[in-house]
Every structure is written in C-alpha cells, then in structure tokens.
Amino acid sequence: MFFFVFKYDDMSKVSYYTEEGLKNLREELNQLKDVERPKASQAIAEARDKGDLSENAEYDAAKEAQGLLELKISKLEETLANARLIDESQLDTSKVLVLSTVKLKNQANGMEMKYTLVAESEANLKSGKISVTSPIGKGLLGKSVGDVAEIQVPNGTLKFDVLEITRE
C-alpha cells in the first residue's frame, strides 16, 4: 500500500508532491518573500510616518497584516521543508494511486469522466485533478480496471466502473 502523508513526529508531516506542485509552492513562497513582504514593510513605514502610533489604526492594521504574512511564509517554509517529490516511474499502473488518471463510468447515468488523483494541495476540479483525500479519491484508491468503486456521498452511494488507469 502507498501512503501519501504520514507523521514521523508530532510537529512535522511529510507531504508528497508532483514536480509541478513543488514548483508552484516555491513560486508562491518567493512571491510572498520578494513582493508581499516589502509591501508590508512599506505600509508600516508609511503608517508610522503619519504620527502618533497609539491612535493610528492604519499602523495597527499594517502590523497585523505583516504578522499574518509572516505566519503564511513560515507555514509555506515548513511545508516545503517536509515536501518530497513523487517518483512517478516507481508507481504501479495496475492500481489507482496518486498521479493515476482514471477513466470512470457512472453506473447510474452512463456518464464517463476522467480524473487525475493528486495531493490535496494540488487538487483543481476544473482541470480534472481531484484530491486523494476526497470521497471520490479515497473510493478509487487501490482499484483496478474492471473494479466497481462504491463511493459514499451525502445523498447516497455512487457506483463507478473503473474503465482505464493511465499516467499522463
């Protein structure tokens, strides 16, 4: 069995990403550090120049925004420190795993659809990428071509025939 996220101590968790997902995380971190952080510092400096800090709501708001930005930067740095690249060449193609592209047929209406299972942070339904932790993702994991995936949703159970498993 293949696990996507596991804890090796109480504070850190390793998360697995595709190359594209890691690139996006790094770009977001660079944007926050190189663009947003200087903007926040500039906003504080401008508010400070407006006089009495004890009654300066603009200064307080700028300091709070900076604190939130630094928290976001810190969390992204921690995520990147614990991020691991998925070696796609080592993944089994006979079963649905992370990075599998799965062609499904809904037994109820005959509609066919195609999804790629990705890490939660990379999910984007518009581009057909669903999280392995979503109900459909969980229901598909470990299935093979020809299997029926029964997925619990709020209004019942959906049944999907697994038609094809590929890596794209």
Coordinates of N, CA and C in Angstrom, one line a residue:
M1 N 0.8 -1.2 0.0 CA 0.0 0.0 0.0 C 0.9 1.2 0.0
F2 N 0.5 2.3 -0.6 CA 1.2 3.5 -0.8 C 0.6 4.6 0.0
F3 N 1.3 5.2 0.9 CA 0.8 6.3 1.8 C 1.3 7.6 1.3
F4 N 0.4 8.6 1.3 CA 0.8 9.9 0.7 C 1.3 10.9 1.8
V5 N 0.7 10.8 3.0 CA 1.1 11.7 4.0 C 1.2 10.9 5.3
F6 N 2.3 11.1 6.0 CA 2.5 10.4 7.3 C 3.2 11.3 8.2
K7 N 3.0 11.0 9.5 CA 3.7 11.8 10.5 C 4.9 11.0 11.1
Y8 N 6.0 11.7 11.2 CA 7.1 11.0 11.8 C 7.5 11.6 13.2
D9 N 6.8 12.7 13.5 CA 6.7 13.2 14.9 C 5.5 14.1 15.0
D10 N 5.2 14.6 16.1 CA 4.0 15.4 16.3 C 4.0 16.7 15.6
M11 N 5.1 17.3 15.3 CA 5.2 18.6 14.7 C 5.3 18.7 13.2
S12 N 5.8 17.7 12.6 CA 6.1 17.7 11.2 C 5.4 16.6 10.4
K13 N 4.9 16.9 9.2 CA 4.4 15.8 8.4 C 4.9 15.9 7.0
V14 N 5.3 14.8 6.5 CA 5.8 14.7 5.1 C 4.7 14.7 4.2
S15 N 4.8 15.5 3.1 CA 3.7 15.5 2.1 C 4.4 15.3 0.8
Y16 N 3.8 14.5 -0.1 CA 4.3 14.2 -1.4 C 3.7 15.0 -2.5
Y17 N 4.5 15.5 -3.4 CA 4.1 16.5 -4.4 C 4.6 16.0 -5.8
T18 N 3.9 16.5 -6.8 CA 4.4 16.3 -8.1 C 5.4 17.4 -8.4
E19 N 6.2 17.3 -9.4 CA 7.2 18.4 -9.8 C 6.4 19.7 -9.9
E20 N 5.3 19.7 -10.6 CA 4.5 20.9 -10.8 C 4.0 21.5 -9.5
G21 N 3.6 20.7 -8.6 CA 3.1 21.1 -7.3 C 4.2 21.8 -6.5
L22 N 5.4 21.2 -6.5 CA 6.6 21.7 -5.7 C 7.0 23.1 -6.3
K23 N 6.9 23.1 -7.7 CA 7.3 24.4 -8.4 C 6.3 25.5 -7.9
N24 N 5.0 25.2 -7.9 CA 4.0 26.2 -7.5 C 4.2 26.6 -6.1
L25 N 4.5 25.7 -5.2 CA 4.8 26.1 -3.8 C 6.0 27.0 -3.7
R26 N 7.1 26.7 -4.4 CA 8.2 27.6 -4.4 C 7.9 29.0 -4.9
E27 N 7.2 29.0 -6.0 CA 6.8 30.3 -6.6 C 6.0 31.1 -5.7
E28 N 5.0 30.5 -5.0 CA 4.2 31.2 -4.0 C 5.0 31.8 -2.9
L29 N 6.0 31.0 -2.4 CA 6.9 31.4 -1.3 C 7.7 32.6 -1.8
N30 N 8.3 32.5 -3.0 CA 9.1 33.6 -3.5 C 8.3 34.9 -3.7
Q31 N 7.0 34.7 -4.1 CA 6.1 35.9 -4.3 C 5.9 36.6 -2.9
L32 N 5.6 35.8 -1.9 CA 5.4 36.3 -0.6 C 6.6 37.0 0.0
K33 N 7.8 36.4 -0.2 CA 9.0 36.9 0.4 C 9.5 38.1 -0.4
D34 N 9.5 38.0 -1.8 CA 10.1 39.1 -2.6 C 9.2 40.2 -2.9
V35 N 7.9 40.0 -2.9 CA 6.9 41.1 -3.3 C 6.1 41.5 -2.1
E36 N 5.4 40.6 -1.5 CA 4.5 40.9 -0.4 C 5.1 41.4 0.8
R37 N 6.3 40.8 1.2 CA 7.0 41.2 2.4 C 7.4 42.7 2.3
P38 N 8.1 43.1 1.2 CA 8.5 44.5 1.1 C 7.3 45.5 1.1
K39 N 6.2 45.0 0.5 CA 4.9 45.9 0.5 C 4.4 46.1 1.9
A40 N 4.5 45.0 2.7 CA 4.0 45.1 4.1 C 4.9 46.0 4.9
S41 N 6.2 45.9 4.7 CA 7.1 46.8 5.4 C 6.9 48.3 5.0
Q42 N 6.7 48.5 3.7 CA 6.4 49.8 3.2 C 5.1 50.4 3.8
A43 N 4.1 49.6 4.0 CA 2.8 50.0 4.5 C 3.0 50.4 6.0
I44 N 3.8 49.7 6.7 CA 4.1 50.0 8.1 C 4.9 51.3 8.2
A45 N 5.8 51.5 7.4 CA 6.6 52.7 7.4 C 5.8 53.9 7.1
E46 N 4.9 53.8 6.1 CA 4.0 54.9 5.7 C 3.1 55.3 6.9
A47 N 2.5 54.2 7.5 CA 1.6 54.5 8.6 C 2.3 55.1 9.8
R48 N 3.6 54.6 10.0 CA 4.4 55.2 11.1 C 4.7 56.7 10.9
D49 N 4.9 57.0 9.7 CA 5.2 58.5 9.4 C 4.0 59.4 9.6
K50 N 2.8 58.8 9.8 CA 1.6 59.6 10.0 C 1.4 60.1 11.4
G51 N 2.3 59.8 12.3 CA 2.2 60.4 13.6 C 2.0 59.4 14.7
D52 N 1.3 59.8 15.8 CA 1.0 59.1 17.0 C 0.6 57.7 16.8
L53 N 1.4 56.7 17.2 CA 1.1 55.3 16.9 C 0.1 54.7 17.9
S54 N -0.2 55.4 19.0 CA -1.2 54.9 19.9 C -2.6 55.0 19.4
E55 N -2.8 55.9 18.5 CA -4.2 56.1 17.9 C -4.2 55.9 16.4
N56 N -3.2 55.1 15.9 CA -3.1 55.0 14.5 C -3.6 53.6 14.0
A57 N -4.9 53.6 13.6 CA -5.5 52.3 13.2 C -4.8 51.8 11.9
E58 N -4.3 52.7 11.1 CA -3.6 52.2 9.8 C -2.4 51.5 10.2
Y59 N -1.6 52.0 11.2 CA -0.4 51.3 11.7 C -0.7 49.9 12.2
D60 N -1.8 49.9 13.1 CA -2.2 48.6 13.7 C -2.6 47.6 12.6
A61 N -3.3 48.0 11.6 CA -3.8 47.1 10.6 C -2.6 46.6 9.7
A62 N -1.6 47.5 9.5 CA -0.4 47.2 8.7 C 0.4 46.1 9.5
K63 N 0.6 46.3 10.8 CA 1.3 45.4 11.6 C 0.6 44.0 11.7
E64 N -0.7 44.0 11.8 CA -1.4 42.8 11.8 C -1.3 42.0 10.5
A65 N -1.4 42.8 9.4 CA -1.3 42.2 8.1 C 0.1 41.6 7.9
Q66 N 1.2 42.3 8.4 CA 2.5 41.8 8.4 C 2.6 40.5 9.2
G67 N 2.0 40.4 10.3 CA 2.1 39.2 11.2 C 1.4 38.0 10.5
L68 N 0.3 38.3 9.8 CA -0.4 37.2 9.1 C 0.5 36.7 7.9
L69 N 1.1 37.7 7.2 CA 2.0 37.4 6.1 C 3.2 36.5 6.6
E70 N 3.8 36.9 7.7 CA 4.9 36.1 8.2 C 4.5 34.7 8.6
L71 N 3.3 34.6 9.2 CA 2.8 33.3 9.5 C 2.6 32.4 8.3
K72 N 2.1 33.0 7.2 CA 1.9 32.3 6.0 C 3.2 31.9 5.4
I73 N 4.2 32.7 5.4 CA 5.6 32.4 4.9 C 6.1 31.3 5.7
S74 N 6.0 31.3 7.1 CA 6.5 30.3 7.9 C 5.9 28.9 7.6
K75 N 4.6 28.9 7.5 CA 3.9 27.7 7.2 C 4.3 27.1 5.8
L76 N 4.5 28.0 4.8 CA 4.9 27.5 3.5 C 6.4 27.0 3.6
E77 N 7.2 27.6 4.3 CA 8.6 27.1 4.5 C 8.6 25.8 5.2
E78 N 7.7 25.6 6.2 CA 7.6 24.3 6.8 C 7.1 23.2 5.9
T79 N 6.1 23.6 5.1 CA 5.6 22.6 4.1 C 6.7 22.2 3.1
L80 N 7.4 23.2 2.6 CA 8.5 22.9 1.6 C 9.6 22.1 2.3
A81 N 9.9 22.3 3.5 CA 10.9 21.6 4.2 C 10.5 20.1 4.4
N82 N 9.2 19.8 4.4 CA 8.8 18.5 4.6 C 8.2 17.9 3.3
A83 N 8.4 18.6 2.2 CA 7.8 18.1 0.9 C 8.8 17.1 0.3
R84 N 8.2 16.1 -0.3 CA 9.0 15.1 -1.0 C 8.4 15.0 -2.4
L85 N 9.3 14.8 -3.4 CA 8.9 14.6 -4.8 C 8.5 13.2 -5.0
I86 N 7.4 13.0 -5.7 CA 6.9 11.7 -6.0 C 7.6 11.2 -7.2
D87 N 8.2 10.0 -7.1 CA 8.9 9.4 -8.3 C 7.9 8.6 -9.1
E88 N 7.4 9.2 -10.1 CA 6.3 8.6 -10.9 C 6.7 7.3 -11.6
S89 N 8.0 7.2 -11.8 CA 8.5 5.9 -12.5 C 8.3 4.7 -11.6
Q90 N 8.2 4.9 -10.3 CA 8.1 3.8 -9.3 C 6.7 3.4 -9.0
L91 N 5.7 4.2 -9.6 CA 4.3 3.9 -9.3 C 3.7 2.8 -10.1
D92 N 3.0 1.9 -9.4 CA 2.3 0.8 -10.1 C 1.1 1.3 -10.9
T93 N 1.1 0.8 -12.2 CA 0.0 1.3 -13.0 C -1.2 0.4 -13.1
S94 N -1.1 -0.7 -12.3 CA -2.3 -1.7 -12.4 C -3.3 -1.3 -11.4
K95 N -3.0 -0.4 -10.5 CA -4.0 0.0 -9.5 C -4.0 1.6 -9.4
V96 N -5.1 2.1 -8.9 CA -5.3 3.5 -8.8 C -4.5 4.0 -7.6
L97 N -3.5 4.9 -7.9 CA -2.7 5.5 -6.8 C -2.6 7.0 -7.1
V98 N -1.9 7.7 -6.3 CA -1.7 9.1 -6.5 C -1.1 9.3 -7.9
L99 N -1.4 10.3 -8.7 CA -1.0 10.6 -10.0 C -1.6 9.6 -11.1
S100 N -2.5 8.7 -10.7 CA -3.2 7.9 -11.7 C -4.3 8.8 -12.3
T101 N -4.4 8.6 -13.7 CA -5.5 9.2 -14.4 C -6.5 8.1 -14.6
V102 N -7.7 8.3 -14.1 CA -8.7 7.2 -14.1 C -9.9 7.6 -14.9
K103 N -10.2 6.7 -15.9 CA -11.5 6.9 -16.7 C -12.5 6.1 -16.0
L104 N -13.7 6.7 -15.7 CA -14.7 6.1 -14.9 C -16.1 6.2 -15.7
K105 N -17.0 5.3 -15.4 CA -18.3 5.3 -15.9 C -19.3 5.3 -14.8
N106 N -20.1 6.3 -14.7 CA -21.1 6.3 -13.6 C -22.2 5.3 -14.0
Q107 N -22.4 4.3 -13.1 CA -23.4 3.2 -13.4 C -24.8 3.8 -13.5
A108 N -25.1 4.8 -12.7 CA -26.5 5.4 -12.7 C -26.9 6.0 -14.0
N109 N -26.0 6.8 -14.6 CA -26.4 7.6 -15.8 C -25.6 7.3 -17.0
G110 N -24.6 6.4 -16.9 CA -23.8 6.0 -18.0 C -22.7 7.1 -18.4
M111 N -22.6 8.2 -17.7 CA -21.7 9.3 -18.0 C -20.3 8.8 -17.7
E112 N -19.4 9.1 -18.6 CA -18.0 8.8 -18.5 C -17.2 10.1 -18.1
M113 N -16.2 9.9 -17.2 CA -15.4 11.1 -16.8 C -14.0 10.6 -16.5
K114 N -13.1 11.6 -16.5 CA -11.7 11.2 -16.3 C -11.1 12.2 -15.2
Y115 N -10.5 11.6 -14.2 CA -9.9 12.3 -13.1 C -8.4 11.9 -12.9
T116 N -7.6 12.8 -12.5 CA -6.2 12.5 -12.1 C -6.2 12.7 -10.6
L117 N -5.7 11.7 -9.8 CA -5.6 11.9 -8.4 C -4.3 12.5 -8.0
V118 N -4.4 13.6 -7.2 CA -3.2 14.3 -6.8 C -3.3 14.6 -5.3
A119 N -2.2 15.2 -4.8 CA -2.1 15.6 -3.4 C -3.2 16.7 -3.2
E120 N -3.7 16.8 -1.9 CA -4.7 17.7 -1.6 C -4.4 19.1 -2.0
S121 N -3.2 19.5 -1.9 CA -2.8 20.9 -2.2 C -2.8 21.2 -3.7
E122 N -2.8 20.2 -4.5 CA -2.8 20.3 -6.0 C -4.1 20.1 -6.6
A123 N -5.2 19.8 -5.9 CA -6.5 19.5 -6.4 C -7.1 20.7 -7.1
N124 N -7.7 20.5 -8.3 CA -8.3 21.5 -9.1 C -9.3 20.8 -10.0
L125 N -10.6 20.9 -9.6 CA -11.6 20.1 -10.3 C -11.8 20.6 -11.7
K126 N -11.6 21.9 -12.0 CA -11.7 22.4 -13.3 C -10.8 21.7 -14.3
S127 N -9.6 21.4 -13.8 CA -8.6 20.7 -14.7 C -8.6 19.2 -14.5
G128 N -9.6 18.7 -13.8 CA -9.8 17.2 -13.6 C -8.9 16.6 -12.6
K129 N -8.3 17.4 -11.7 CA -7.4 16.9 -10.7 C -8.2 16.9 -9.4
I130 N -8.4 15.7 -8.8 CA -9.0 15.6 -7.5 C -8.1 15.0 -6.5
S131 N -8.4 15.4 -5.2 CA -7.5 15.0 -4.1 C -7.7 13.6 -3.8
V132 N -6.6 12.9 -3.4 CA -6.7 11.5 -3.0 C -7.4 11.4 -1.6
T133 N -7.6 12.6 -0.9 CA -8.3 12.6 0.3 C -9.8 12.9 0.2
S134 N -10.2 13.2 -1.1 CA -11.7 13.5 -1.3 C -12.4 12.2 -1.3
P135 N -13.8 12.2 -1.1 CA -14.5 11.0 -1.1 C -14.3 10.1 -2.4
I136 N -14.3 10.8 -3.5 CA -14.1 10.0 -4.8 C -12.7 9.5 -4.8
G137 N -11.7 10.3 -4.5 CA -10.3 9.9 -4.4 C -10.1 8.7 -3.5
K138 N -10.6 8.8 -2.3 CA -10.5 7.6 -1.4 C -11.2 6.4 -1.9
G139 N -12.3 6.6 -2.6 CA -13.1 5.4 -3.1 C -12.4 4.7 -4.3
L140 N -11.5 5.5 -5.0 CA -10.8 5.0 -6.1 C -9.5 4.3 -5.8
L141 N -8.8 4.7 -4.7 CA -7.5 4.2 -4.4 C -7.5 2.7 -4.3
G142 N -6.5 2.1 -4.9 CA -6.4 0.7 -4.9 C -7.2 -0.1 -5.8
K143 N -8.1 0.5 -6.5 CA -9.0 -0.2 -7.5 C -8.2 -0.5 -8.8
S144 N -8.6 -1.5 -9.5 CA -8.0 -1.9 -10.8 C -9.1 -1.8 -11.9
V145 N -8.6 -1.9 -13.1 CA -9.5 -1.8 -14.2 C -10.5 -3.0 -14.1
G146 N -11.8 -2.7 -14.3 CA -12.9 -3.7 -14.1 C -13.5 -3.6 -12.8
D147 N -12.9 -3.0 -11.8 CA -13.5 -2.9 -10.4 C -14.6 -1.9 -10.4
V148 N -15.5 -2.0 -9.5 CA -16.5 -1.1 -9.2 C -16.2 -0.3 -7.9
A149 N -16.1 1.0 -8.1 CA -15.8 1.8 -6.9 C -17.2 2.3 -6.3
E150 N -17.5 2.0 -5.1 CA -18.7 2.5 -4.4 C -18.3 3.6 -3.5
I151 N -18.8 4.8 -3.8 CA -18.4 6.0 -3.1 C -19.6 6.6 -2.3
Q152 N -19.4 6.7 -1.0 CA -20.5 7.3 -0.2 C -20.4 8.9 -0.4
V153 N -21.6 9.4 -0.7 CA -21.7 10.9 -0.8 C -22.9 11.2 0.1
P154 N -23.1 12.5 0.4 CA -24.2 12.8 1.3 C -25.6 12.3 0.9
N155 N -25.9 12.2 -0.4 CA -27.2 11.7 -0.8 C -27.2 10.3 -1.3
G156 N -26.3 9.5 -0.8 CA -26.4 8.0 -1.1 C -25.0 7.5 -1.5
T157 N -25.0 6.5 -2.4 CA -23.8 5.8 -2.8 C -23.8 5.9 -4.3
L158 N -22.6 6.3 -4.8 CA -22.4 6.4 -6.3 C -21.5 5.1 -6.6
K159 N -21.9 4.6 -7.8 CA -21.1 3.4 -8.2 C -20.4 3.8 -9.6
F160 N -19.1 3.6 -9.6 CA -18.4 3.9 -10.8 C -17.6 2.6 -11.3
D161 N -17.7 2.4 -12.6 CA -16.9 1.3 -13.2 C -15.5 1.9 -13.5
V162 N -14.4 1.3 -13.1 CA -13.1 1.7 -13.5 C -12.8 1.2 -14.9
L163 N -12.7 2.1 -15.9 CA -12.5 1.7 -17.3 C -11.0 1.6 -17.7
E164 N -10.3 2.6 -17.1 CA -8.9 2.7 -17.6 C -8.1 3.4 -16.5
I165 N -6.8 3.0 -16.4 CA -5.9 3.7 -15.5 C -4.6 4.0 -16.3
T166 N -4.2 5.2 -16.3 CA -3.0 5.6 -17.0 C -2.2 6.6 -16.2
R167 N -1.1 7.0 -16.7 CA -0.2 8.1 -16.1 C -0.1 9.1 -17.3
E168 N -0.4 10.3 -17.0 CA -0.3 11.3 -18.0 C 0.7 12.4 -17.6

